[in-house]
Amino acid sequence: MNDPARKKMVFRTLQLRFSPSLNRPCRTAGKNHLAIGALGEKIARVHLRAAGRRILSCNFRAPRGGEVDIVARDGKTLTFVEVKTRTSREFGRPLDAVNNRKKQLMQRGAQEWLRLLGTRDLPWRFDVAEVILLEGEKPSIHIVEDVVC
């Protein structure tokens, strides 16, 4: 196995298969919404890394207003990821919770990140990581790419 691309693929597969964060049954009982949100963000980061993304920043808060949960590279594309975590399916998809106010905060955060970086010429997009944590089950993670803000 001298092929670097194959080694990388095998590593990512093993990471997804054996990562405790992605394979341990969820224990959400008694946790407050902030703890559940932090757990969802941790699980999303592990999932994104295993999928080959490079995490650049977490919980970026722009000095001029705006916020981004995760800033990552997906190949040559910069991705601004909003993480939405649910402990039930009864209120719809986590993506449905990304309202206009949240989209404005994401846009401001992304614009400020690009301004601080000194360029806007990079390809970039908004993604949403949907994390569902059902008590006693493995986490469910779905990345919705190129969400319109």
Coordinates of C-alpha atoms in Angstrom, one line a residue:
M1 CA 0.0 0.0 0.0
N2 CA 2.4 2.7 -1.2
D3 CA -0.3 4.8 -2.9
P4 CA -0.7 7.9 -0.8
A5 CA -4.3 8.5 -2.0
R6 CA -5.3 4.9 -1.0
K7 CA -3.6 5.3 2.4
K8 CA -5.6 8.5 3.0
M9 CA -8.9 6.8 2.0
V10 CA -8.2 3.8 4.3
F11 CA -7.4 6.2 7.1
R12 CA -10.6 8.1 6.6
T13 CA -12.7 4.9 6.5
L14 CA -11.1 3.7 9.7
Q15 CA -11.6 7.1 11.3
L16 CA -15.3 7.1 10.4
R17 CA -15.7 3.5 11.5
F18 CA -13.9 3.6 14.8
S19 CA -14.2 7.2 16.1
P20 CA -15.8 7.1 19.5
S21 CA -17.7 10.4 18.8
L22 CA -19.4 8.9 15.8
N23 CA -20.0 5.4 17.0
R24 CA -20.9 5.7 20.7
P25 CA -24.6 5.7 21.6
C26 CA -25.8 9.2 22.5
R27 CA -26.4 10.2 26.1
T28 CA -28.4 13.4 26.0
A29 CA -30.6 13.0 29.0
G30 CA -30.1 15.8 31.5
K31 CA -27.8 17.9 29.2
N32 CA -28.7 21.5 28.6
H33 CA -29.0 22.9 25.1
L34 CA -25.5 24.4 25.2
A35 CA -23.9 21.1 26.1
I36 CA -25.9 19.4 23.3
G37 CA -24.9 22.1 20.8
A38 CA -21.2 21.7 21.8
L39 CA -21.4 17.9 21.4
G40 CA -23.0 18.4 18.0
E41 CA -20.2 20.7 16.9
K42 CA -17.6 18.2 18.1
I43 CA -19.3 15.4 16.2
A44 CA -19.5 17.6 13.1
R45 CA -15.8 18.4 13.3
V46 CA -14.8 14.7 13.6
H47 CA -17.1 13.9 10.6
L48 CA -15.7 16.7 8.5
R49 CA -12.1 15.7 9.2
A50 CA -12.9 12.1 8.4
A51 CA -14.4 13.3 5.1
G52 CA -11.2 15.0 4.2
R53 CA -11.9 18.5 5.2
R54 CA -9.3 20.6 7.0
I55 CA -10.7 22.5 10.0
L56 CA -9.3 26.1 10.1
S57 CA -11.4 27.6 12.8
C58 CA -14.2 26.8 15.3
N59 CA -16.7 29.2 16.7
F60 CA -15.5 32.2 14.8
R61 CA -17.0 35.4 16.1
A62 CA -16.5 38.4 13.8
P63 CA -15.5 41.6 15.6
R64 CA -18.1 43.5 13.4
G65 CA -20.8 41.0 14.1
G66 CA -21.5 37.6 12.6
E67 CA -20.5 34.1 13.5
V68 CA -19.5 30.8 11.9
D69 CA -19.5 27.5 13.8
I70 CA -16.8 25.9 11.6
V71 CA -14.5 27.2 8.9
A72 CA -12.9 24.4 6.8
R73 CA -11.2 23.7 3.5
D74 CA -12.8 21.2 1.2
G75 CA -10.1 20.8 -1.4
K76 CA -9.6 24.3 -2.7
T77 CA -12.9 25.6 -1.5
L78 CA -13.4 27.4 1.8
T79 CA -16.5 26.3 3.6
F80 CA -18.4 28.1 6.3
V81 CA -20.4 25.5 8.2
E82 CA -23.3 26.1 10.5
V83 CA -24.0 23.1 12.8
K84 CA -27.6 22.4 13.9
T85 CA -28.1 19.7 16.4
R86 CA -31.4 18.0 17.4
T87 CA -32.3 15.4 20.0
S88 CA -35.6 14.6 18.4
R89 CA -37.0 14.4 14.9
E90 CA -40.4 15.8 15.9
F91 CA -39.5 19.4 14.9
G92 CA -38.3 18.7 11.4
R93 CA -34.9 18.8 9.9
P94 CA -32.1 20.7 11.6
L95 CA -31.7 22.6 8.3
D96 CA -35.1 24.1 8.8
A97 CA -33.8 26.0 11.9
V98 CA -31.4 28.0 9.7
N99 CA -33.6 31.1 9.5
N100 CA -33.0 34.5 7.9
R101 CA -31.4 35.9 11.1
K102 CA -28.9 32.9 11.2
K103 CA -28.2 33.3 7.5
Q104 CA -27.4 37.0 8.1
L105 CA -25.0 36.1 10.9
M106 CA -23.3 33.5 8.7
Q107 CA -22.9 36.0 5.8
R108 CA -21.4 38.6 8.1
G109 CA -19.1 36.0 9.7
A110 CA -18.0 34.8 6.3
Q111 CA -17.4 38.3 4.9
E112 CA -15.4 39.2 7.9
W113 CA -13.3 36.0 7.7
L114 CA -12.5 36.8 4.0
R115 CA -11.7 40.4 4.9
L116 CA -9.3 39.3 7.6
L117 CA -7.8 36.8 5.2
G118 CA -7.2 39.7 2.8
T119 CA -9.0 38.1 -0.2
R120 CA -12.4 37.4 -1.6
D121 CA -11.0 35.6 -4.7
L122 CA -11.2 32.1 -3.1
P123 CA -14.0 29.8 -4.0
W124 CA -16.2 29.5 -1.0
R125 CA -19.7 28.3 0.1
F126 CA -22.0 27.8 3.0
D127 CA -22.8 24.3 4.3
V128 CA -25.0 23.1 7.1
A129 CA -24.1 20.1 9.3
E130 CA -27.3 18.4 10.5
V131 CA -26.5 16.4 13.6
I132 CA -29.3 14.2 15.2
L133 CA -28.6 12.8 18.6
L134 CA -31.2 10.3 19.6
E135 CA -30.8 8.8 23.1
G136 CA -29.1 5.4 23.0
E137 CA -28.4 5.6 19.2
K138 CA -25.3 6.5 17.2
P139 CA -25.3 10.1 16.0
S140 CA -26.7 10.8 12.6
I141 CA -24.7 13.4 10.6
H142 CA -25.7 14.9 7.2
I143 CA -23.8 17.7 5.5
V144 CA -25.9 19.9 3.2
E145 CA -23.5 21.7 0.9
D146 CA -23.9 25.0 -0.9
V147 CA -26.8 26.3 1.2
V148 CA -28.1 29.6 -0.2
C149 CA -27.9 32.5 2.3

